[in-house]
PDB file of N, CA and C in Angstrom:
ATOM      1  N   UNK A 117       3.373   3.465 -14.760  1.00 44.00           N
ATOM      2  CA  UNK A 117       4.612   3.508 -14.021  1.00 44.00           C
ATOM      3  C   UNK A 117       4.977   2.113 -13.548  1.00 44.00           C
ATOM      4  N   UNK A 118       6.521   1.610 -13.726  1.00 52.00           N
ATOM      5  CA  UNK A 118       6.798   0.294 -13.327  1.00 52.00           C
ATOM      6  C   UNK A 118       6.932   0.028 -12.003  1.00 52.00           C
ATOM      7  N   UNK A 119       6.800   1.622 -11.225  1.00 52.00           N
ATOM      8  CA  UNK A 119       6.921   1.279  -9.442  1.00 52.00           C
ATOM      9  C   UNK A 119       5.319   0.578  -9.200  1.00 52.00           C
ATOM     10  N   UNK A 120       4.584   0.735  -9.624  1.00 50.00           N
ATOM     11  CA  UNK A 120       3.323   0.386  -9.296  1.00 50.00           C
ATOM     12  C   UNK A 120       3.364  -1.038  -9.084  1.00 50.00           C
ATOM     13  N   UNK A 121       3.898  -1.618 -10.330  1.00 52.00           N
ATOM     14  CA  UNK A 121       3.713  -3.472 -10.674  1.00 52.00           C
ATOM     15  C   UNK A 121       4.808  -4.035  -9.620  1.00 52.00           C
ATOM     16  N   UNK A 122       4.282  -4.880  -8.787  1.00 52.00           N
ATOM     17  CA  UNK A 122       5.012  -5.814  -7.597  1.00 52.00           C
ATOM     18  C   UNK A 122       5.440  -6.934  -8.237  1.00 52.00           C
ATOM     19  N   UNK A 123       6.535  -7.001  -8.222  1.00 57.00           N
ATOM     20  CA  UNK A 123       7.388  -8.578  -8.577  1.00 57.00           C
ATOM     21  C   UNK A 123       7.275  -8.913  -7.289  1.00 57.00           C
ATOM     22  N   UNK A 124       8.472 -10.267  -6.984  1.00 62.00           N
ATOM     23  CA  UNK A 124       8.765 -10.949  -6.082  1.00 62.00           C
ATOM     24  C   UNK A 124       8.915 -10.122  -4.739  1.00 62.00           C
ATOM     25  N   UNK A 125       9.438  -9.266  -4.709  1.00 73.00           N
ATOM     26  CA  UNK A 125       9.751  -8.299  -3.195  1.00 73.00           C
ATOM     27  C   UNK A 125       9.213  -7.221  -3.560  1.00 73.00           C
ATOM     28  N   UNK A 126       8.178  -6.590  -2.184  1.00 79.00           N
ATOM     29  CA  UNK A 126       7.531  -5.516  -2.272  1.00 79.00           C
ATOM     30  C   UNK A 126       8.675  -5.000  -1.625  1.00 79.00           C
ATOM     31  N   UNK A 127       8.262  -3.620  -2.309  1.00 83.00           N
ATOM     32  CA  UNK A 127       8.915  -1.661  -1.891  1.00 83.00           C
ATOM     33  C   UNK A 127       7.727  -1.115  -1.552  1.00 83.00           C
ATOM     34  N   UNK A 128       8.084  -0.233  -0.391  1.00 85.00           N
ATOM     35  CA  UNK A 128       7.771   1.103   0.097  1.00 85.00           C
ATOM     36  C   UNK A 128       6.999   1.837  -0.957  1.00 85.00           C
ATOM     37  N   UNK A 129       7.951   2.017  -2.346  1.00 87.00           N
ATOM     38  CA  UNK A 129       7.429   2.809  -3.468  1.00 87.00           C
ATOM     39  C   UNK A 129       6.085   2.201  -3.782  1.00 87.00           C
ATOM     40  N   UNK A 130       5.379   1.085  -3.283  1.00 86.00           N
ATOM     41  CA  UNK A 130       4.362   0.439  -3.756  1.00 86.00           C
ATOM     42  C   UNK A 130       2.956   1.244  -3.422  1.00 86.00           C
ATOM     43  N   UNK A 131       3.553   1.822  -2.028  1.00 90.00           N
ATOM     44  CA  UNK A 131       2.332   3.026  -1.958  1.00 90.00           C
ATOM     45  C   UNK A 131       2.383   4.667  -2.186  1.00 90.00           C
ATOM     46  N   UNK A 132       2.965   4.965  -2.957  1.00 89.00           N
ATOM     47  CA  UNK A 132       3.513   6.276  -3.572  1.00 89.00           C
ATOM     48  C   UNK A 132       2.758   6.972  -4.167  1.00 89.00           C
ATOM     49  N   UNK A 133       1.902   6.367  -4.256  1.00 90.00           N
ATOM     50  CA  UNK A 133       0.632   6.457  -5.288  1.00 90.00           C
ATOM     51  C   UNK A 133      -0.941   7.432  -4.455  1.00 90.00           C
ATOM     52  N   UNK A 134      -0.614   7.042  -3.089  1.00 93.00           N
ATOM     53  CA  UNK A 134      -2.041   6.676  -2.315  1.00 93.00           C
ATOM     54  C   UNK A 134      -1.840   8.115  -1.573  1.00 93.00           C
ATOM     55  N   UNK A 135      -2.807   8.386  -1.692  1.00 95.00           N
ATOM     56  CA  UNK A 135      -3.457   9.987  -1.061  1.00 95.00           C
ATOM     57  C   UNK A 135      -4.620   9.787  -0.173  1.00 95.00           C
ATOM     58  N   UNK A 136      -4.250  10.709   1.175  1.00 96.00           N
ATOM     59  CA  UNK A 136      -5.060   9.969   2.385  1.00 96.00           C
ATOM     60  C   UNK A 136      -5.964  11.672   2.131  1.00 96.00           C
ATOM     61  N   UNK A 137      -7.047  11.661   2.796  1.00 94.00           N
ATOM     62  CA  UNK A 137      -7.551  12.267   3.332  1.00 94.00           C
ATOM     63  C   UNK A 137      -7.168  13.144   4.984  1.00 94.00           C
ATOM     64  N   UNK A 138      -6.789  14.066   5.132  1.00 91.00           N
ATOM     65  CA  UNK A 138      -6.354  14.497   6.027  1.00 91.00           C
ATOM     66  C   UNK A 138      -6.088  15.446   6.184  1.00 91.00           C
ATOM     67  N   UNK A 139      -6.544  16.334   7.608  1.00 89.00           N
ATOM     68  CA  UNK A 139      -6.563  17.504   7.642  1.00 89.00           C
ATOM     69  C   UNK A 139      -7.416  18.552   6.860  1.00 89.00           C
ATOM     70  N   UNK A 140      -8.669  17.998   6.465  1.00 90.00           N
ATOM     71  CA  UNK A 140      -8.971  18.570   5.260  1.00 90.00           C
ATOM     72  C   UNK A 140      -8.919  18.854   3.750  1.00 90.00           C
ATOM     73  N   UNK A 141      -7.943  17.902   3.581  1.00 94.00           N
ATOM     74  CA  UNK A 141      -7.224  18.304   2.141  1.00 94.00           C
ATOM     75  C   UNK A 141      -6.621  16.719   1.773  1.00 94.00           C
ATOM     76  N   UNK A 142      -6.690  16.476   0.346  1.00 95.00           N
ATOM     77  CA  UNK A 142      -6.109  15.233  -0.062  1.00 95.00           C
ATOM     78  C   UNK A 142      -4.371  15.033   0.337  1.00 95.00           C
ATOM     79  N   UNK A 143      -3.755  14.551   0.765  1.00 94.00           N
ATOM     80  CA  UNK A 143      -2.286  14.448   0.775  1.00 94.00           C
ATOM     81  C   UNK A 143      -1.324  13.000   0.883  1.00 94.00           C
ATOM     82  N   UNK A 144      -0.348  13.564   0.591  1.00 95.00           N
ATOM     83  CA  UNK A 144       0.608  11.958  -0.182  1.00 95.00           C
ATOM     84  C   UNK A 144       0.470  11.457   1.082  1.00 95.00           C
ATOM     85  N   UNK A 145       0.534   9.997   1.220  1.00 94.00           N
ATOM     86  CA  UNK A 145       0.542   9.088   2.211  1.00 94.00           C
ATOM     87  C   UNK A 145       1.997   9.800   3.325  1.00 94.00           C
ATOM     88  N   UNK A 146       3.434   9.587   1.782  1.00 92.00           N
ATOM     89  CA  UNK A 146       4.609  10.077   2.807  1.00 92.00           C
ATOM     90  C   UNK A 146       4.606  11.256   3.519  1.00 92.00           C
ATOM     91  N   UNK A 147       3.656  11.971   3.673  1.00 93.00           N
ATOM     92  CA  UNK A 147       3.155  13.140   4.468  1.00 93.00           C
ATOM     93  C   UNK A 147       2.469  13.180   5.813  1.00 93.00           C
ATOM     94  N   UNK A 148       1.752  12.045   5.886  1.00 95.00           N
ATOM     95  CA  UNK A 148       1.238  11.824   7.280  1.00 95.00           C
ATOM     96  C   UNK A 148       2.216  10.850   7.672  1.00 95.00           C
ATOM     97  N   UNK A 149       2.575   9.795   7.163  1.00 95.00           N
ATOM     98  CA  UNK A 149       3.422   8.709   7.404  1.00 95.00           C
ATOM     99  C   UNK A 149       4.686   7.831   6.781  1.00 95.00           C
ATOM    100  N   UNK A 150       4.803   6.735   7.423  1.00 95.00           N
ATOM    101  CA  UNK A 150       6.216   6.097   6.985  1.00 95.00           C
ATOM    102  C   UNK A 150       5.992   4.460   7.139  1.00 95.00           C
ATOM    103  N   UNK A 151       6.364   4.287   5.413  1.00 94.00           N
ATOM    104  CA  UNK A 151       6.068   3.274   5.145  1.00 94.00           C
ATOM    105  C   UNK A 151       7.661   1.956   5.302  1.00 94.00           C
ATOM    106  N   UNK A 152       7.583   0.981   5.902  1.00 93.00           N
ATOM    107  CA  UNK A 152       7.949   0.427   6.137  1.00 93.00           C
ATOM    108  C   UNK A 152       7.628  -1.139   5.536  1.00 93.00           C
ATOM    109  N   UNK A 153       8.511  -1.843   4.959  1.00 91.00           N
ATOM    110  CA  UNK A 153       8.415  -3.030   4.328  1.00 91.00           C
ATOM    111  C   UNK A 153       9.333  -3.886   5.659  1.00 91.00           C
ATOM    112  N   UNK A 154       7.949  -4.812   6.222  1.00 88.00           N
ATOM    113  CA  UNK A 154       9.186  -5.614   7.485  1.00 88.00           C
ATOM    114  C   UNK A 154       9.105  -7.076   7.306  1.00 88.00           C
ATOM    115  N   UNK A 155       8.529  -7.135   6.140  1.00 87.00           N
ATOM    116  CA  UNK A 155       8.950  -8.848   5.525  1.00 87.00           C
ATOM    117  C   UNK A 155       8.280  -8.578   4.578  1.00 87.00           C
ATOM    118  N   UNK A 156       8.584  -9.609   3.444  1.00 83.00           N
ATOM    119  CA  UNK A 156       8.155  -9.902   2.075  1.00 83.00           C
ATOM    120  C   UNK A 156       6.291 -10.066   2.022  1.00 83.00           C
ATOM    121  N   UNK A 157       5.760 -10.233   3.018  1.00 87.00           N
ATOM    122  CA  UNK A 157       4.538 -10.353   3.317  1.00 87.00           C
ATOM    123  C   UNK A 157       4.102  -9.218   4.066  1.00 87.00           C
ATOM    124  N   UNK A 158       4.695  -8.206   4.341  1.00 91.00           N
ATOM    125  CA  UNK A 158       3.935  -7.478   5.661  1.00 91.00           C
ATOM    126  C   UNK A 158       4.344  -6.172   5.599  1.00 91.00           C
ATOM    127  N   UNK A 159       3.675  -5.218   5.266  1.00 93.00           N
ATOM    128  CA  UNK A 159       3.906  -3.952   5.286  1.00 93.00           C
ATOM    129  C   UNK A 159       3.390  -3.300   6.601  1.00 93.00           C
ATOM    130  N   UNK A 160       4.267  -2.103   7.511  1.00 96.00           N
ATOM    131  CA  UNK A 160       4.229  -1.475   8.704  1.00 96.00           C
ATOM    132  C   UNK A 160       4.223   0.154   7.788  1.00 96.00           C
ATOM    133  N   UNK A 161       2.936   1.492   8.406  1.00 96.00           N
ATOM    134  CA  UNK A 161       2.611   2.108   8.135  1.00 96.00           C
ATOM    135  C   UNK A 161       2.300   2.895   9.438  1.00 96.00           C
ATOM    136  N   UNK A 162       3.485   3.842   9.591  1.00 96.00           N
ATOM    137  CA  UNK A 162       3.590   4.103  11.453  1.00 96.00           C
ATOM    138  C   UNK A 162       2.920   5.806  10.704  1.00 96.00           C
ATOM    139  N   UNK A 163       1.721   6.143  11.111  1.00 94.00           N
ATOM    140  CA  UNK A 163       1.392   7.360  10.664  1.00 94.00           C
ATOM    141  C   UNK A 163       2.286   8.497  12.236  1.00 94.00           C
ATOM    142  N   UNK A 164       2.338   9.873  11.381  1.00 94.00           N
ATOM    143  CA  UNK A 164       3.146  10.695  12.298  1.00 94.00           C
ATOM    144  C   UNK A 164       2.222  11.225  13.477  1.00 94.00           C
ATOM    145  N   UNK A 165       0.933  10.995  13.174  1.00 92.00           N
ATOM    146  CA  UNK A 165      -0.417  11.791  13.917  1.00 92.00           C
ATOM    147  C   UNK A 165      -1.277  10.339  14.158  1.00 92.00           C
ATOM    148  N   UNK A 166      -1.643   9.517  15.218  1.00 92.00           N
ATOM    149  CA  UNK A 166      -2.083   8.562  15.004  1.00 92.00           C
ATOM    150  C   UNK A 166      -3.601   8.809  15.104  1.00 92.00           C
ATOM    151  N   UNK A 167      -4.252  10.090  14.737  1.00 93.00           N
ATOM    152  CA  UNK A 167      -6.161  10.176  14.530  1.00 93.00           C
ATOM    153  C   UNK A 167      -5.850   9.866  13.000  1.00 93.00           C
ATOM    154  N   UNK A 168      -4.538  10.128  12.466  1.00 94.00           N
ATOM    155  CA  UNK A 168      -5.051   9.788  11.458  1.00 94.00           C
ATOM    156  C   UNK A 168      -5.062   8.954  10.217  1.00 94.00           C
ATOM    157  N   UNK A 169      -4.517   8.203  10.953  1.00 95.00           N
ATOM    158  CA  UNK A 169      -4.488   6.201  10.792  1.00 95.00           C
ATOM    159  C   UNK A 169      -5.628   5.872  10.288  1.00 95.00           C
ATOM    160  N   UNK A 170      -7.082   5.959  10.938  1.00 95.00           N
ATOM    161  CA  UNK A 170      -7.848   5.559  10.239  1.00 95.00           C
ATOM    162  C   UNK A 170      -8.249   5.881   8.517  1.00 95.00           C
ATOM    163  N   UNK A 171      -7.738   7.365   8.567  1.00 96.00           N
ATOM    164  CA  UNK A 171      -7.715   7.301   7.011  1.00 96.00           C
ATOM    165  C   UNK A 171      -6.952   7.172   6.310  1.00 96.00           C
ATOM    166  N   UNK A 172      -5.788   6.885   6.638  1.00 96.00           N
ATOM    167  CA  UNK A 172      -4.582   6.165   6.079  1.00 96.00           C
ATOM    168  C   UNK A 172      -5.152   4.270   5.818  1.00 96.00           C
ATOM    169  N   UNK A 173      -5.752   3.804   6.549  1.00 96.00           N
ATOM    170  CA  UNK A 173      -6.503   2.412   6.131  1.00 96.00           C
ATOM    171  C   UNK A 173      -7.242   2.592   5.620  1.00 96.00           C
ATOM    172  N   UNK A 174      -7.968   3.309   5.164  1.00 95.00           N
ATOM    173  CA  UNK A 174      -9.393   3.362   4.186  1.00 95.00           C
ATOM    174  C   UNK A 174      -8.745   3.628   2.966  1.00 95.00           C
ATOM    175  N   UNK A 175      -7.437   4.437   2.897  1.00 95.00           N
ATOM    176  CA  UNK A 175      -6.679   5.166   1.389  1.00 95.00           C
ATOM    177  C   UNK A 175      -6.231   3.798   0.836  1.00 95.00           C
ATOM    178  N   UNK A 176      -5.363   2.860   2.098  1.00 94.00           N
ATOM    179  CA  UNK A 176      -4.396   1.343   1.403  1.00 94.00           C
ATOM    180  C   UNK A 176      -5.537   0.607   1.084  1.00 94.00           C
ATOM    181  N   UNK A 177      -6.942   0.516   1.555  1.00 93.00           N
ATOM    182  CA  UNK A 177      -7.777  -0.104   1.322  1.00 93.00           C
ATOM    183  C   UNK A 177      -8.364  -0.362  -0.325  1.00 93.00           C
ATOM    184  N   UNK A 178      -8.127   0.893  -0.370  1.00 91.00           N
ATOM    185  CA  UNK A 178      -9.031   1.524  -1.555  1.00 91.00           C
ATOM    186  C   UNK A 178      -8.087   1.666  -2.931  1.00 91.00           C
ATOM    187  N   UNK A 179      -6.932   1.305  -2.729  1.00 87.00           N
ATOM    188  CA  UNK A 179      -5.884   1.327  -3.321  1.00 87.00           C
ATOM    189  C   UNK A 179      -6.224   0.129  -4.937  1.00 87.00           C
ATOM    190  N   UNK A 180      -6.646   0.937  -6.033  1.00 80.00           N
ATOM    191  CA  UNK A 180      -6.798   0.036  -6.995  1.00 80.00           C
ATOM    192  C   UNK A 180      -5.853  -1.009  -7.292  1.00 80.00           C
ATOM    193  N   UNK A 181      -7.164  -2.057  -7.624  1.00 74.00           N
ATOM    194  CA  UNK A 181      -6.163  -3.673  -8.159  1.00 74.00           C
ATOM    195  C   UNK A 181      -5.354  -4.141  -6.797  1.00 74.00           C
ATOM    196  N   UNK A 182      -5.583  -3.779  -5.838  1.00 80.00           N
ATOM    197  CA  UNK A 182      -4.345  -4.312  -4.719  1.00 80.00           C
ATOM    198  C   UNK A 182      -4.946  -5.496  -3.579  1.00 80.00           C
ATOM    199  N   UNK A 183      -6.984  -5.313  -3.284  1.00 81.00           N
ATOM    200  CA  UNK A 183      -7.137  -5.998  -2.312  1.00 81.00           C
ATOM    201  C   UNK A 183      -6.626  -6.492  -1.401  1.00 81.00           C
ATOM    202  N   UNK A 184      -6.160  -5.060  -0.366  1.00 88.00           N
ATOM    203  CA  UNK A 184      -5.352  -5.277   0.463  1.00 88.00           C
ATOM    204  C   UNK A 184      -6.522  -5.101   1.673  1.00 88.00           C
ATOM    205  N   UNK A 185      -6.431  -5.355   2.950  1.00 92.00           N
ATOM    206  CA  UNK A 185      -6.982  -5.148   4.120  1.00 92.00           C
ATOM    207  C   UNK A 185      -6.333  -4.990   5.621  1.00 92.00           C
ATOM    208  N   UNK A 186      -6.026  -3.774   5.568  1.00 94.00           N
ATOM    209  CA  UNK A 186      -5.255  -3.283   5.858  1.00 94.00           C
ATOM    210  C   UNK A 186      -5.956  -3.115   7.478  1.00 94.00           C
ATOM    211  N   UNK A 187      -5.145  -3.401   8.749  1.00 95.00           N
ATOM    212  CA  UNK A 187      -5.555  -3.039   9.973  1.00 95.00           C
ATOM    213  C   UNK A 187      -4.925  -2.415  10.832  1.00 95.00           C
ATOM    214  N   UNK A 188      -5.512  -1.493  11.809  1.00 95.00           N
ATOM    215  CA  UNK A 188      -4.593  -0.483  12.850  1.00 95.00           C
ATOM    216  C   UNK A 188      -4.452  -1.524  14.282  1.00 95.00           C
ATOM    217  N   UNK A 189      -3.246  -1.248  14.433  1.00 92.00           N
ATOM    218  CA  UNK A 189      -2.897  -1.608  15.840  1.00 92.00           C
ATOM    219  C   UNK A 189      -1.626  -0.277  16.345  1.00 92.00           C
ATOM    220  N   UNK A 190      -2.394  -0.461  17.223  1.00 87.00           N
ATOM    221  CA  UNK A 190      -1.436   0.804  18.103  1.00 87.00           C
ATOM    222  C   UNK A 190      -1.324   1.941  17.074  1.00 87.00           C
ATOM    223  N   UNK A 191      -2.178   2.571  16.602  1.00 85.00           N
ATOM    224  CA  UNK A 191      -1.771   3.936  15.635  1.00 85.00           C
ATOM    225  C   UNK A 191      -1.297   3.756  14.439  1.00 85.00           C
ATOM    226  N   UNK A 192      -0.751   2.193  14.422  1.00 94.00           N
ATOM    227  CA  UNK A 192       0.445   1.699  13.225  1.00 94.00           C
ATOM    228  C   UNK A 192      -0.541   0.734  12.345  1.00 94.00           C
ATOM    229  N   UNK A 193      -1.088   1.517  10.950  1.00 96.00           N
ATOM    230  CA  UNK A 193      -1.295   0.738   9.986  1.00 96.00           C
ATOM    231  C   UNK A 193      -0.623  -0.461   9.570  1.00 96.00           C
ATOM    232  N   UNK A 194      -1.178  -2.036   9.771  1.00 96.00           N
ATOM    233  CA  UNK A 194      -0.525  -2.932   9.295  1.00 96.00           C
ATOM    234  C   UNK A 194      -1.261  -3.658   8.257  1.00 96.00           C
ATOM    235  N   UNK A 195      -0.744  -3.965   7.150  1.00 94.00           N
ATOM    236  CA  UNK A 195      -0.658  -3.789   5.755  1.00 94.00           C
ATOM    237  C   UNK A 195      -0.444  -5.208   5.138  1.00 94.00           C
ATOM    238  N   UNK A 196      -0.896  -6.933   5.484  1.00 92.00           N
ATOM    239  CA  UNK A 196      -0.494  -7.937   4.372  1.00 92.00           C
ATOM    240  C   UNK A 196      -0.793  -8.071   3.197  1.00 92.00           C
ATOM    241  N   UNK A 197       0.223  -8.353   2.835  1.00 86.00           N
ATOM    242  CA  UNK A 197       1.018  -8.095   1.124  1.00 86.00           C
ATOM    243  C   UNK A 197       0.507  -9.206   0.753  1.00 86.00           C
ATOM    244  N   UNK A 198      -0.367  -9.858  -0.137  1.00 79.00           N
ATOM    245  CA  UNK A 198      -0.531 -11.383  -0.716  1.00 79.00           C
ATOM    246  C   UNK A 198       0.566 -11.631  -1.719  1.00 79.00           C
ATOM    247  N   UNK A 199       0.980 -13.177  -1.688  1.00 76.00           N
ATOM    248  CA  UNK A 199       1.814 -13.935  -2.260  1.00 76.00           C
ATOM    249  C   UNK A 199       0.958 -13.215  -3.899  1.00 76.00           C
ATOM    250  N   UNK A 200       1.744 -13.038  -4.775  1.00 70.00           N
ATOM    251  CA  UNK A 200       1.478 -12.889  -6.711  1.00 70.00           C
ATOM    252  C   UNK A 200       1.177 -13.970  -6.830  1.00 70.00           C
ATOM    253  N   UNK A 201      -0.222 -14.264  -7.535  1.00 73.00           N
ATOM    254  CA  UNK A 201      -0.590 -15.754  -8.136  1.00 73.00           C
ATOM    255  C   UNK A 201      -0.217 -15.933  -9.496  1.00 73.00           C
ATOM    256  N   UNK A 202      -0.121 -16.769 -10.111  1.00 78.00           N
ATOM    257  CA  UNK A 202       0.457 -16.754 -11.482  1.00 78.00           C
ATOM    258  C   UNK A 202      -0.712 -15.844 -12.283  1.00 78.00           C
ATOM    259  N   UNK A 203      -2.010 -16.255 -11.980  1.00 79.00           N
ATOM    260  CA  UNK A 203      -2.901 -14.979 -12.802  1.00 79.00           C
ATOM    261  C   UNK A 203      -2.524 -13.695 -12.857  1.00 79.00           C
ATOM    262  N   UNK A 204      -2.121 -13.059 -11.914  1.00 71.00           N
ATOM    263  CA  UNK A 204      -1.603 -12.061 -11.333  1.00 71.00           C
ATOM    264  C   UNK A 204      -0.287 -12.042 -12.174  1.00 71.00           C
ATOM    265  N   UNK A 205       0.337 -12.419 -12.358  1.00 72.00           N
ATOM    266  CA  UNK A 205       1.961 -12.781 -12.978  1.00 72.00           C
ATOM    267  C   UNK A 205       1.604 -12.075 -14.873  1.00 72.00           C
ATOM    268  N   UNK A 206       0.696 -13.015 -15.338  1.00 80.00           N
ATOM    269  CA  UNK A 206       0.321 -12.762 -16.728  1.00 80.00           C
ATOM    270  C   UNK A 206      -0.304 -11.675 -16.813  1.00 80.00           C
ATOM    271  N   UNK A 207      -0.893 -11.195 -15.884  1.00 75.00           N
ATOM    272  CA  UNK A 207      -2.227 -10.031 -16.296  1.00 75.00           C
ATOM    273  C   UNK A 207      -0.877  -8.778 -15.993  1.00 75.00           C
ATOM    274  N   UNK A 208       0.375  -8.764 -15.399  1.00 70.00           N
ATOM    275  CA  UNK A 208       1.427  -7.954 -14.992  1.00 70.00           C
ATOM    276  C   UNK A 208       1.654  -8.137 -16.670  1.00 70.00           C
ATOM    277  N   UNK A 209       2.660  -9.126 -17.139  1.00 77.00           N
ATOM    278  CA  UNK A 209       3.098  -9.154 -18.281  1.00 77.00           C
ATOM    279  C   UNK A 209       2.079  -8.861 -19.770  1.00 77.00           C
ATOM    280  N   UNK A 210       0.850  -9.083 -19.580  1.00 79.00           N
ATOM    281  CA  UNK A 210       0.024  -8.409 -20.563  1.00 79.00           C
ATOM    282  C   UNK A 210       0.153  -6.677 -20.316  1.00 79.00           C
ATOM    283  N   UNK A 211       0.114  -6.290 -19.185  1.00 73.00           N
ATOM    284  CA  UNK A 211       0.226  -4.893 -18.795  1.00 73.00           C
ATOM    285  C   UNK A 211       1.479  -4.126 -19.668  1.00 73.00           C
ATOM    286  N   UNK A 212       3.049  -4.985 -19.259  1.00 74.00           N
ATOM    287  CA  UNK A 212       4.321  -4.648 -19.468  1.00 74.00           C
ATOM    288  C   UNK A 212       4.235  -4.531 -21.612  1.00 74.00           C
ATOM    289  N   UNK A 213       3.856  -5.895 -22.282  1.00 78.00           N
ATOM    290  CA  UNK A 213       3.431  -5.912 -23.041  1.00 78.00           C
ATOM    291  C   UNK A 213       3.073  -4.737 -24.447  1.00 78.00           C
ATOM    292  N   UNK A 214       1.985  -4.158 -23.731  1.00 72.00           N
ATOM    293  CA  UNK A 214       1.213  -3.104 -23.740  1.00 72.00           C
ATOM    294  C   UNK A 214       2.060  -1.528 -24.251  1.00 72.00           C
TER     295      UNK A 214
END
């Protein structure tokens, strides 16, 4: 899917993908929470239930190919986005390629 691959400006859709643990049962991220893009670097992840934030950071954590490290403040998963390195750039276009 081309929502997955991050060009220049991250989307919301970037975590669409990610299934938290919660409540017992696997479920879409947009289900506990709301993802928010509040600069080109910085993703905000305001969960609706804040117990369950912590597994909403272990899900963005764990999020393949992304090495993100993701931290809670105030209930609100916060999320930096790393700058695309050009390695990153080619290993996208070998992907597209494909």
């Amino acid at each position: 899917s081309f929502r997955s691959i991050r060009g220049a400006e991250p989307s919301a859709e970037l975590f669409d993908t990610v299934q938290v643990k919660a409540y017992g049962s696997m479920t879409p991220l947009n289900g506990v929470a709301q993802v928010v893009i509040s600069s080109p670097t910085m993703a905000s992840i305001t969960c609706y239930d804040p117990e369950v934030a912590p597994a909403v950071r272990d899900a963005v954590r764990d999020m393949s190919g992304m090495n993100f490290n993701p931290q809670i403040e105030d209930g609100t998963v916060m999320v930096k986005i790393p700058k695309v390195s050009a390695e990153t750039r080619q290993a996208i276009v070998k992907q597209l390629n494909k």
